[in-house]
GROMACS .gro file of C-alpha atoms in nm:
model
  453
    1UNK     CA    1  -4.277   5.747  -1.115
    2UNK     CA    2  -4.299   6.106  -1.053
    3UNK     CA    3  -4.330   6.349  -1.363
    4UNK     CA    4  -4.035   6.541  -1.223
    5UNK     CA    5  -3.784   6.247  -1.311
    6UNK     CA    6  -3.703   6.273  -1.690
    7UNK     CA    7  -3.432   6.053  -1.857
    8UNK     CA    8  -3.159   6.240  -1.701
    9UNK     CA    9  -3.309   6.170  -1.364
   10UNK     CA   10  -3.358   5.816  -1.436
   11UNK     CA   11  -3.008   5.762  -1.511
   12UNK     CA   12  -2.891   5.942  -1.214
   13UNK     CA   13  -3.146   5.700  -0.994
   14UNK     CA   14  -3.033   5.399  -1.226
   15UNK     CA   15  -2.640   5.468  -1.141
   16UNK     CA   16  -2.712   5.550  -0.773
   17UNK     CA   17  -2.910   5.191  -0.772
   18UNK     CA   18  -2.616   5.004  -0.918
   19UNK     CA   19  -2.356   5.160  -0.679
   20UNK     CA   20  -2.581   5.048  -0.399
   21UNK     CA   21  -2.570   4.711  -0.520
   22UNK     CA   22  -2.212   4.684  -0.566
   23UNK     CA   23  -2.160   4.834  -0.233
   24UNK     CA   24  -2.404   4.525  -0.092
   25UNK     CA   25  -2.749   4.698   0.004
   26UNK     CA   26  -3.062   4.557  -0.151
   27UNK     CA   27  -3.203   4.868  -0.340
   28UNK     CA   28  -3.581   4.978  -0.385
   29UNK     CA   29  -3.730   5.230  -0.618
   30UNK     CA   30  -4.020   5.449  -0.491
   31UNK     CA   31  -4.041   5.329  -0.138
   32UNK     CA   32  -4.313   5.459   0.046
   33UNK     CA   33  -4.229   5.647   0.383
   34UNK     CA   34  -4.409   5.529   0.665
   35UNK     CA   35  -4.773   5.349   0.620
   36UNK     CA   36  -4.931   5.617   0.409
   37UNK     CA   37  -4.631   5.848   0.331
   38UNK     CA   38  -4.505   5.959  -0.028
   39UNK     CA   39  -4.264   5.765  -0.193
   40UNK     CA   40  -3.904   5.838  -0.191
   41UNK     CA   41  -3.677   5.782  -0.532
   42UNK     CA   42  -3.454   5.537  -0.412
   43UNK     CA   43  -3.369   5.363  -0.082
   44UNK     CA   44  -3.091   5.132   0.037
   45UNK     CA   45  -3.156   4.870   0.292
   46UNK     CA   46  -2.894   4.645   0.451
   47UNK     CA   47  -2.878   4.294   0.285
   48UNK     CA   48  -3.174   4.113   0.403
   49UNK     CA   49  -3.350   4.363   0.579
   50UNK     CA   50  -3.597   4.589   0.435
   51UNK     CA   51  -3.755   4.752   0.742
   52UNK     CA   52  -3.562   5.081   0.757
   53UNK     CA   53  -3.334   5.194   0.448
   54UNK     CA   54  -3.016   5.306   0.568
   55UNK     CA   55  -2.980   5.545   0.286
   56UNK     CA   56  -3.221   5.734   0.080
   57UNK     CA   57  -3.188   5.947  -0.236
   58UNK     CA   58  -3.445   6.183  -0.372
   59UNK     CA   59  -3.359   6.323  -0.735
   60UNK     CA   60  -3.483   6.646  -0.884
   61UNK     CA   61  -3.471   6.765  -1.241
   62UNK     CA   62  -3.416   7.137  -1.117
   63UNK     CA   63  -3.451   7.337  -0.806
   64UNK     CA   64  -3.845   7.353  -0.801
   65UNK     CA   65  -4.079   7.502  -0.512
   66UNK     CA   66  -4.207   7.119  -0.476
   67UNK     CA   67  -3.828   7.008  -0.359
   68UNK     CA   68  -3.883   7.131  -0.005
   69UNK     CA   69  -4.148   6.879   0.065
   70UNK     CA   70  -3.921   6.593  -0.067
   71UNK     CA   71  -3.677   6.673   0.233
   72UNK     CA   72  -4.003   6.726   0.454
   73UNK     CA   73  -4.166   6.390   0.394
   74UNK     CA   74  -3.867   6.212   0.546
   75UNK     CA   75  -3.675   6.449   0.811
   76UNK     CA   76  -4.018   6.578   0.964
   77UNK     CA   77  -4.201   6.277   1.024
   78UNK     CA   78  -4.237   6.129   1.387
   79UNK     CA   79  -4.013   5.827   1.443
   80UNK     CA   80  -4.300   5.611   1.553
   81UNK     CA   81  -4.412   5.639   1.186
   82UNK     CA   82  -4.096   5.603   0.977
   83UNK     CA   83  -3.747   5.562   1.185
   84UNK     CA   84  -3.509   5.832   1.019
   85UNK     CA   85  -3.217   5.668   0.747
   86UNK     CA   86  -2.841   5.720   0.832
   87UNK     CA   87  -2.843   5.977   0.549
   88UNK     CA   88  -3.047   6.162   0.313
   89UNK     CA   89  -2.898   6.256  -0.001
   90UNK     CA   90  -3.090   6.526  -0.215
   91UNK     CA   91  -2.964   6.551  -0.571
   92UNK     CA   92  -3.061   6.810  -0.794
   93UNK     CA   93  -2.953   6.805  -1.172
   94UNK     CA   94  -2.966   7.182  -1.258
   95UNK     CA   95  -2.952   7.479  -1.050
   96UNK     CA   96  -2.687   7.770  -0.981
   97UNK     CA   97  -2.460   7.794  -0.673
   98UNK     CA   98  -2.680   8.087  -0.553
   99UNK     CA   99  -3.024   7.932  -0.560
  100UNK     CA  100  -3.213   8.043  -0.264
  101UNK     CA  101  -3.444   7.708  -0.242
  102UNK     CA  102  -3.142   7.511  -0.227
  103UNK     CA  103  -2.989   7.745   0.043
  104UNK     CA  104  -3.298   7.720   0.214
  105UNK     CA  105  -3.308   7.353   0.249
  106UNK     CA  106  -2.935   7.352   0.358
  107UNK     CA  107  -3.042   7.584   0.617
  108UNK     CA  108  -3.345   7.432   0.742
  109UNK     CA  109  -3.208   7.078   0.721
  110UNK     CA  110  -2.817   7.105   0.763
  111UNK     CA  111  -2.821   7.007   1.097
  112UNK     CA  112  -2.952   6.667   1.032
  113UNK     CA  113  -2.761   6.382   0.807
  114UNK     CA  114  -2.890   6.554   0.478
  115UNK     CA  115  -2.725   6.737   0.231
  116UNK     CA  116  -2.798   6.899  -0.163
  117UNK     CA  117  -2.610   6.841  -0.443
  118UNK     CA  118  -2.633   7.050  -0.746
  119UNK     CA  119  -2.481   6.822  -1.023
  120UNK     CA  120  -2.466   7.095  -1.245
  121UNK     CA  121  -2.203   7.236  -1.058
  122UNK     CA  122  -1.832   7.166  -1.074
  123UNK     CA  123  -1.716   6.910  -0.825
  124UNK     CA  124  -2.085   6.809  -0.705
  125UNK     CA  125  -2.119   6.489  -0.846
  126UNK     CA  126  -1.757   6.369  -0.700
  127UNK     CA  127  -1.865   6.517  -0.363
  128UNK     CA  128  -2.174   6.297  -0.385
  129UNK     CA  129  -1.982   5.993  -0.445
  130UNK     CA  130  -1.709   6.048  -0.208
  131UNK     CA  131  -2.007   6.149   0.079
  132UNK     CA  132  -2.175   5.813  -0.020
  133UNK     CA  133  -1.861   5.633   0.036
  134UNK     CA  134  -1.798   5.810   0.341
  135UNK     CA  135  -2.142   5.714   0.521
  136UNK     CA  136  -2.116   5.364   0.386
  137UNK     CA  137  -1.793   5.374   0.598
  138UNK     CA  138  -2.006   5.370   0.927
  139UNK     CA  139  -2.206   5.047   0.793
  140UNK     CA  140  -1.890   4.861   0.724
  141UNK     CA  141  -1.532   4.861   0.719
  142UNK     CA  142  -1.502   4.625   0.397
  143UNK     CA  143  -1.518   4.716   0.034
  144UNK     CA  144  -1.461   4.573  -0.274
  145UNK     CA  145  -1.221   4.798  -0.497
  146UNK     CA  146  -1.284   4.631  -0.822
  147UNK     CA  147  -1.638   4.622  -0.794
  148UNK     CA  148  -1.652   4.997  -0.708
  149UNK     CA  149  -1.416   5.108  -0.975
  150UNK     CA  150  -1.617   4.876  -1.254
  151UNK     CA  151  -1.966   5.033  -1.124
  152UNK     CA  152  -1.779   5.420  -1.133
  153UNK     CA  153  -1.737   5.333  -1.513
  154UNK     CA  154  -2.106   5.354  -1.566
  155UNK     CA  155  -2.134   5.688  -1.788
  156UNK     CA  156  -2.328   5.858  -1.542
  157UNK     CA  157  -2.011   5.876  -1.313
  158UNK     CA  158  -1.791   5.998  -1.639
  159UNK     CA  159  -1.710   6.335  -1.439
  160UNK     CA  160  -1.622   6.139  -1.137
  161UNK     CA  161  -1.206   6.158  -1.094
  162UNK     CA  162  -1.202   5.777  -0.996
  163UNK     CA  163  -0.809   5.810  -0.909
  164UNK     CA  164  -0.947   6.052  -0.632
  165UNK     CA  165  -1.231   5.856  -0.511
  166UNK     CA  166  -1.033   5.528  -0.478
  167UNK     CA  167  -0.752   5.700  -0.300
  168UNK     CA  168  -1.018   5.811  -0.048
  169UNK     CA  169  -1.097   5.459   0.037
  170UNK     CA  170  -0.772   5.395   0.199
  171UNK     CA  171  -0.798   5.749   0.366
  172UNK     CA  172  -1.142   5.613   0.505
  173UNK     CA  173  -0.961   5.320   0.653
  174UNK     CA  174  -1.152   5.074   0.443
  175UNK     CA  175  -1.042   4.690   0.447
  176UNK     CA  176  -0.989   4.568   0.107
  177UNK     CA  177  -0.732   4.416  -0.115
  178UNK     CA  178  -0.544   4.727  -0.227
  179UNK     CA  179  -0.255   4.557  -0.386
  180UNK     CA  180  -0.425   4.316  -0.608
  181UNK     CA  181  -0.750   4.512  -0.623
  182UNK     CA  182  -0.584   4.812  -0.761
  183UNK     CA  183  -0.351   4.598  -1.000
  184UNK     CA  184  -0.650   4.423  -1.154
  185UNK     CA  185  -0.831   4.793  -1.180
  186UNK     CA  186  -0.528   4.901  -1.338
  187UNK     CA  187  -0.527   4.628  -1.608
  188UNK     CA  188  -0.875   4.701  -1.668
  189UNK     CA  189  -0.859   5.086  -1.698
  190UNK     CA  190  -0.491   5.210  -1.794
  191UNK     CA  191  -0.572   5.550  -1.676
  192UNK     CA  192  -0.596   5.428  -1.304
  193UNK     CA  193  -0.278   5.218  -1.306
  194UNK     CA  194  -0.109   5.502  -1.152
  195UNK     CA  195  -0.273   5.398  -0.804
  196UNK     CA  196  -0.145   5.079  -0.843
  197UNK     CA  197   0.231   5.213  -0.864
  198UNK     CA  198   0.142   5.455  -0.575
  199UNK     CA  199   0.112   5.131  -0.393
  200UNK     CA  200   0.421   4.977  -0.505
  201UNK     CA  201   0.626   5.344  -0.405
  202UNK     CA  202   0.449   5.270  -0.063
  203UNK     CA  203   0.623   4.920  -0.059
  204UNK     CA  204   0.976   4.997  -0.213
  205UNK     CA  205   0.996   5.351  -0.152
  206UNK     CA  206   0.853   5.432   0.201
  207UNK     CA  207   0.922   5.068   0.336
  208UNK     CA  208   0.547   5.051   0.407
  209UNK     CA  209   0.312   4.737   0.396
  210UNK     CA  210   0.015   4.770   0.132
  211UNK     CA  211  -0.250   4.543   0.238
  212UNK     CA  212  -0.372   4.248   0.021
  213UNK     CA  213  -0.199   3.996  -0.235
  214UNK     CA  214  -0.179   3.934  -0.622
  215UNK     CA  215  -0.356   3.556  -0.569
  216UNK     CA  216  -0.053   3.439  -0.819
  217UNK     CA  217   0.242   3.223  -0.742
  218UNK     CA  218   0.493   3.472  -0.855
  219UNK     CA  219   0.300   3.771  -0.733
  220UNK     CA  220   0.232   3.612  -0.360
  221UNK     CA  221   0.610   3.450  -0.355
  222UNK     CA  222   0.850   3.697  -0.483
  223UNK     CA  223   0.705   4.004  -0.658
  224UNK     CA  224   0.984   4.245  -0.573
  225UNK     CA  225   1.191   4.204  -0.881
  226UNK     CA  226   0.884   4.289  -1.113
  227UNK     CA  227   0.753   4.558  -0.870
  228UNK     CA  228   1.082   4.780  -0.866
  229UNK     CA  229   1.141   4.723  -1.252
  230UNK     CA  230   0.780   4.876  -1.306
  231UNK     CA  231   0.847   5.165  -1.106
  232UNK     CA  232   1.182   5.218  -1.281
  233UNK     CA  233   0.990   5.174  -1.620
  234UNK     CA  234   0.727   5.460  -1.548
  235UNK     CA  235   1.004   5.685  -1.370
  236UNK     CA  236   0.882   5.656  -1.022
  237UNK     CA  237   1.242   5.539  -0.935
  238UNK     CA  238   1.552   5.689  -1.137
  239UNK     CA  239   1.783   5.485  -1.319
  240UNK     CA  240   2.068   5.599  -1.127
  241UNK     CA  241   1.876   5.459  -0.811
  242UNK     CA  242   1.739   5.170  -0.956
  243UNK     CA  243   2.040   4.947  -0.901
  244UNK     CA  244   2.077   5.071  -0.551
  245UNK     CA  245   1.692   4.980  -0.472
  246UNK     CA  246   1.696   4.640  -0.680
  247UNK     CA  247   2.019   4.530  -0.438
  248UNK     CA  248   1.855   4.636  -0.129
  249UNK     CA  249   1.553   4.408  -0.221
  250UNK     CA  250   1.814   4.137  -0.302
  251UNK     CA  251   1.959   4.145   0.049
  252UNK     CA  252   1.630   4.208   0.218
  253UNK     CA  253   1.577   3.839   0.307
  254UNK     CA  254   1.836   3.838   0.560
  255UNK     CA  255   2.048   3.500   0.700
  256UNK     CA  256   2.329   3.610   0.469
  257UNK     CA  257   2.110   3.496   0.143
  258UNK     CA  258   1.979   3.713  -0.108
  259UNK     CA  259   1.621   3.690  -0.210
  260UNK     CA  260   1.674   3.500  -0.530
  261UNK     CA  261   1.976   3.302  -0.518
  262UNK     CA  262   2.125   2.942  -0.614
  263UNK     CA  263   2.004   2.802  -0.239
  264UNK     CA  264   1.870   2.482  -0.350
  265UNK     CA  265   1.737   2.247  -0.100
  266UNK     CA  266   1.563   2.514   0.098
  267UNK     CA  267   1.188   2.403  -0.029
  268UNK     CA  268   1.080   2.231  -0.343
  269UNK     CA  269   0.903   2.574  -0.462
  270UNK     CA  270   1.197   2.778  -0.409
  271UNK     CA  271   1.403   2.508  -0.607
  272UNK     CA  272   1.153   2.535  -0.866
  273UNK     CA  273   1.142   2.910  -0.856
  274UNK     CA  274   1.511   2.961  -0.899
  275UNK     CA  275   1.556   2.703  -1.175
  276UNK     CA  276   1.295   2.739  -1.368
  277UNK     CA  277   1.079   3.033  -1.338
  278UNK     CA  278   1.323   3.327  -1.235
  279UNK     CA  279   1.489   3.330  -1.571
  280UNK     CA  280   1.164   3.395  -1.728
  281UNK     CA  281   1.096   3.655  -1.468
  282UNK     CA  282   1.427   3.805  -1.544
  283UNK     CA  283   1.369   3.857  -1.888
  284UNK     CA  284   1.018   4.012  -1.828
  285UNK     CA  285   1.186   4.233  -1.593
  286UNK     CA  286   1.472   4.321  -1.901
  287UNK     CA  287   1.126   4.400  -2.107
  288UNK     CA  288   1.058   4.672  -1.844
  289UNK     CA  289   1.406   4.801  -1.792
  290UNK     CA  290   1.517   4.816  -2.201
  291UNK     CA  291   1.545   5.239  -2.167
  292UNK     CA  292   1.712   5.237  -1.831
  293UNK     CA  293   2.081   5.106  -1.875
  294UNK     CA  294   2.198   5.119  -1.526
  295UNK     CA  295   1.930   4.905  -1.392
  296UNK     CA  296   1.945   4.678  -1.695
  297UNK     CA  297   2.277   4.620  -1.617
  298UNK     CA  298   2.220   4.532  -1.262
  299UNK     CA  299   1.942   4.278  -1.385
  300UNK     CA  300   2.231   4.113  -1.633
  301UNK     CA  301   2.477   4.067  -1.376
  302UNK     CA  302   2.266   3.949  -1.097
  303UNK     CA  303   2.115   3.661  -1.328
  304UNK     CA  304   2.484   3.608  -1.435
  305UNK     CA  305   2.581   3.563  -1.064
  306UNK     CA  306   2.288   3.293  -1.010
  307UNK     CA  307   2.388   3.119  -1.373
  308UNK     CA  308   2.757   3.059  -1.256
  309UNK     CA  309   2.705   2.972  -0.904
  310UNK     CA  310   2.483   2.696  -1.069
  311UNK     CA  311   2.737   2.611  -1.314
  312UNK     CA  312   3.008   2.611  -1.019
  313UNK     CA  313   2.796   2.338  -0.810
  314UNK     CA  314   2.828   2.109  -1.123
  315UNK     CA  315   2.439   2.081  -1.161
  316UNK     CA  316   2.283   1.881  -1.434
  317UNK     CA  317   2.242   2.071  -1.765
  318UNK     CA  318   1.847   2.041  -1.765
  319UNK     CA  319   1.847   2.248  -1.433
  320UNK     CA  320   2.122   2.486  -1.605
  321UNK     CA  321   2.019   2.544  -1.888
  322UNK     CA  322   1.709   2.799  -1.867
  323UNK     CA  323   1.898   3.044  -1.685
  324UNK     CA  324   2.164   3.024  -1.897
  325UNK     CA  325   1.949   3.065  -2.224
  326UNK     CA  326   1.772   3.344  -2.114
  327UNK     CA  327   2.090   3.538  -1.989
  328UNK     CA  328   2.226   3.498  -2.347
  329UNK     CA  329   1.906   3.718  -2.488
  330UNK     CA  330   1.905   3.984  -2.204
  331UNK     CA  331   2.281   4.053  -2.230
  332UNK     CA  332   2.272   4.046  -2.598
  333UNK     CA  333   1.992   4.275  -2.615
  334UNK     CA  334   2.185   4.501  -2.365
  335UNK     CA  335   2.466   4.505  -2.596
  336UNK     CA  336   2.245   4.611  -2.855
  337UNK     CA  337   2.058   4.884  -2.636
  338UNK     CA  338   2.358   5.014  -2.441
  339UNK     CA  339   2.681   4.953  -2.667
  340UNK     CA  340   3.023   5.026  -2.539
  341UNK     CA  341   3.181   5.359  -2.592
  342UNK     CA  342   3.549   5.472  -2.652
  343UNK     CA  343   3.640   5.122  -2.745
  344UNK     CA  344   3.597   4.952  -2.397
  345UNK     CA  345   3.444   4.617  -2.336
  346UNK     CA  346   3.069   4.614  -2.281
  347UNK     CA  347   2.979   4.440  -1.951
  348UNK     CA  348   2.676   4.286  -2.163
  349UNK     CA  349   2.940   4.136  -2.393
  350UNK     CA  350   3.154   3.999  -2.114
  351UNK     CA  351   2.824   3.835  -1.994
  352UNK     CA  352   2.722   3.710  -2.335
  353UNK     CA  353   3.046   3.555  -2.372
  354UNK     CA  354   3.032   3.385  -2.047
  355UNK     CA  355   2.687   3.260  -2.143
  356UNK     CA  356   2.776   3.150  -2.447
  357UNK     CA  357   3.124   2.962  -2.353
  358UNK     CA  358   2.895   2.756  -2.086
  359UNK     CA  359   2.640   2.658  -2.329
  360UNK     CA  360   2.888   2.570  -2.617
  361UNK     CA  361   3.115   2.393  -2.357
  362UNK     CA  362   2.836   2.133  -2.285
  363UNK     CA  363   2.770   2.083  -2.670
  364UNK     CA  364   2.561   2.393  -2.790
  365UNK     CA  365   2.176   2.351  -2.767
  366UNK     CA  366   1.859   2.255  -2.987
  367UNK     CA  367   1.789   2.550  -3.235
  368UNK     CA  368   1.397   2.578  -3.106
  369UNK     CA  369   1.567   2.612  -2.764
  370UNK     CA  370   1.796   2.931  -2.867
  371UNK     CA  371   1.506   3.065  -3.008
  372UNK     CA  372   1.232   2.990  -2.741
  373UNK     CA  373   1.379   2.939  -2.421
  374UNK     CA  374   1.155   2.768  -2.160
  375UNK     CA  375   0.902   3.005  -1.910
  376UNK     CA  376   0.881   2.722  -1.689
  377UNK     CA  377   1.064   2.392  -1.576
  378UNK     CA  378   0.978   2.228  -1.245
  379UNK     CA  379   1.244   1.969  -1.118
  380UNK     CA  380   0.998   1.830  -0.916
  381UNK     CA  381   0.689   1.785  -1.183
  382UNK     CA  382   0.778   1.462  -1.354
  383UNK     CA  383   0.528   1.568  -1.656
  384UNK     CA  384   0.684   1.900  -1.673
  385UNK     CA  385   1.051   1.778  -1.658
  386UNK     CA  386   0.950   1.511  -1.931
  387UNK     CA  387   0.824   1.790  -2.152
  388UNK     CA  388   1.162   2.006  -2.092
  389UNK     CA  389   1.354   1.703  -2.149
  390UNK     CA  390   1.174   1.594  -2.477
  391UNK     CA  391   1.282   1.953  -2.614
  392UNK     CA  392   1.639   1.892  -2.536
  393UNK     CA  393   1.673   1.604  -2.761
  394UNK     CA  394   1.673   1.802  -3.046
  395UNK     CA  395   1.969   1.853  -3.252
  396UNK     CA  396   2.206   2.095  -3.129
  397UNK     CA  397   2.407   2.399  -3.261
  398UNK     CA  398   2.663   2.608  -3.112
  399UNK     CA  399   2.565   2.963  -2.966
  400UNK     CA  400   2.707   3.220  -3.251
  401UNK     CA  401   2.913   3.508  -3.185
  402UNK     CA  402   2.738   3.819  -3.063
  403UNK     CA  403   2.706   4.001  -3.395
  404UNK     CA  404   2.564   3.721  -3.553
  405UNK     CA  405   2.352   3.629  -3.300
  406UNK     CA  406   2.209   3.982  -3.267
  407UNK     CA  407   2.139   3.967  -3.626
  408UNK     CA  408   1.953   3.648  -3.592
  409UNK     CA  409   1.670   3.855  -3.425
  410UNK     CA  410   1.677   4.224  -3.517
  411UNK     CA  411   1.517   4.125  -3.883
  412UNK     CA  412   1.553   4.460  -3.973
  413UNK     CA  413   1.317   4.654  -3.739
  414UNK     CA  414   1.497   4.793  -3.422
  415UNK     CA  415   1.185   4.919  -3.269
  416UNK     CA  416   0.938   4.707  -3.052
  417UNK     CA  417   0.608   4.719  -3.178
  418UNK     CA  418   0.458   4.648  -2.828
  419UNK     CA  419   0.605   4.916  -2.614
  420UNK     CA  420   0.655   4.985  -2.251
  421UNK     CA  421   0.282   4.979  -2.188
  422UNK     CA  422   0.260   4.629  -2.298
  423UNK     CA  423   0.575   4.520  -2.077
  424UNK     CA  424   0.396   4.680  -1.770
  425UNK     CA  425   0.073   4.493  -1.841
  426UNK     CA  426   0.254   4.174  -1.901
  427UNK     CA  427   0.410   4.224  -1.592
  428UNK     CA  428   0.104   4.288  -1.367
  429UNK     CA  429  -0.070   3.994  -1.527
  430UNK     CA  430   0.261   3.743  -1.448
  431UNK     CA  431   0.227   3.870  -1.048
  432UNK     CA  432  -0.170   3.767  -1.047
  433UNK     CA  433  -0.154   3.467  -1.277
  434UNK     CA  434  -0.115   3.108  -1.130
  435UNK     CA  435  -0.058   3.005  -1.498
  436UNK     CA  436   0.186   3.283  -1.637
  437UNK     CA  437   0.302   3.058  -1.919
  438UNK     CA  438   0.367   3.256  -2.247
  439UNK     CA  439   0.186   3.130  -2.552
  440UNK     CA  440   0.499   3.250  -2.777
  441UNK     CA  441   0.790   3.272  -2.601
  442UNK     CA  442   0.951   3.315  -2.962
  443UNK     CA  443   0.796   3.631  -3.013
  444UNK     CA  444   0.852   3.758  -2.644
  445UNK     CA  445   1.214   3.701  -2.735
  446UNK     CA  446   1.213   3.903  -3.064
  447UNK     CA  447   1.053   4.191  -2.897
  448UNK     CA  448   1.293   4.159  -2.606
  449UNK     CA  449   1.581   4.196  -2.849
  450UNK     CA  450   1.428   4.504  -3.009
  451UNK     CA  451   1.452   4.880  -2.880
  452UNK     CA  452   1.148   5.003  -2.666
  453UNK     CA  453   0.946   5.282  -2.802
   0.00000   0.00000   0.00000
């Protein structure tokens, strides 16, 4: 290794090597230029082909008198001896904006695919990363957002604005899983979750599709309820606009049907979702909307309409009970979060009493189900139904009145320990998971019942 490359230079070379590998290149350090030429610090090749480097990197500790030779050994060679790379990145760790040696290099080789980056100057390391990704777009249109994001977490890229870089990839029209990729990036690094929320705004605000998929049953089947609730939770949609946006989404399916409704017999998956998955999804949306009374009220009344239609159709109790029990908790939580004013009846209290009457009219329910309603019931899965029917065999109690019901869960602490960030994270995980089942639904219920931080 040349003497001028000290530890800081080695760190930059190592970081560039890892970036090249994450983009799919084969990487070689100290690659000779031509048959007998001097070596360059780093070369990137197309996978499986080490004949001609596509990208070359030279790293200098400072703007020395010898740095001109490092540009010349690549750009001044005869093409019969060495085919020029797609781009030569000349990286200088320390130097001023007015350094004459750097200015001379730019004048000499600026018309070639060559650029100098002085990393000590503000914004230069950002420019280096963006230029690398821009040149990479000339090689391929596909990119792995998650690998790029993880690679830029390396300490050498600490000064890089990762939100700006990842946004740039969309501007370069890379083909990538933007929806699921940005969600997983946001889960690993909460400081980048705004990119994922930006994509949700495109979908539910601007009405534009975002390329990609979550890869989980709920996310790839019916994600809109959670997506819009996340936007409301994080202030991307106002609480006043929330009900209208949620209603618009519900009506979007067409054919006179709502997106989530009691339309049984359309398909096995839809039956299972509405009966045994949707109530838990409404509960998760409730976690997100606890600070937003208008949107929370829409959520409560929407689930209520589904549950009431199930009872009107005289469906068997094992299929109606999941929605009814979740509705109890969502409406009771709403009455605590947003109490009625001026002596008027609360819409949440009315929904609670309606659900309570339905459950008690059927003989009540086991206390274990009251405290821990199901996160999944599949009427078409014999094993899952057997598990659910087994839970229903316990000794039954009637649902108490609202005040007693609320006191059962508030245990002297009316502030949720987990906060809105946890609710956002849990909703994102639910969208991407094939197995979204909650390890402790009773804990989830207790947190749902508390006020958000």
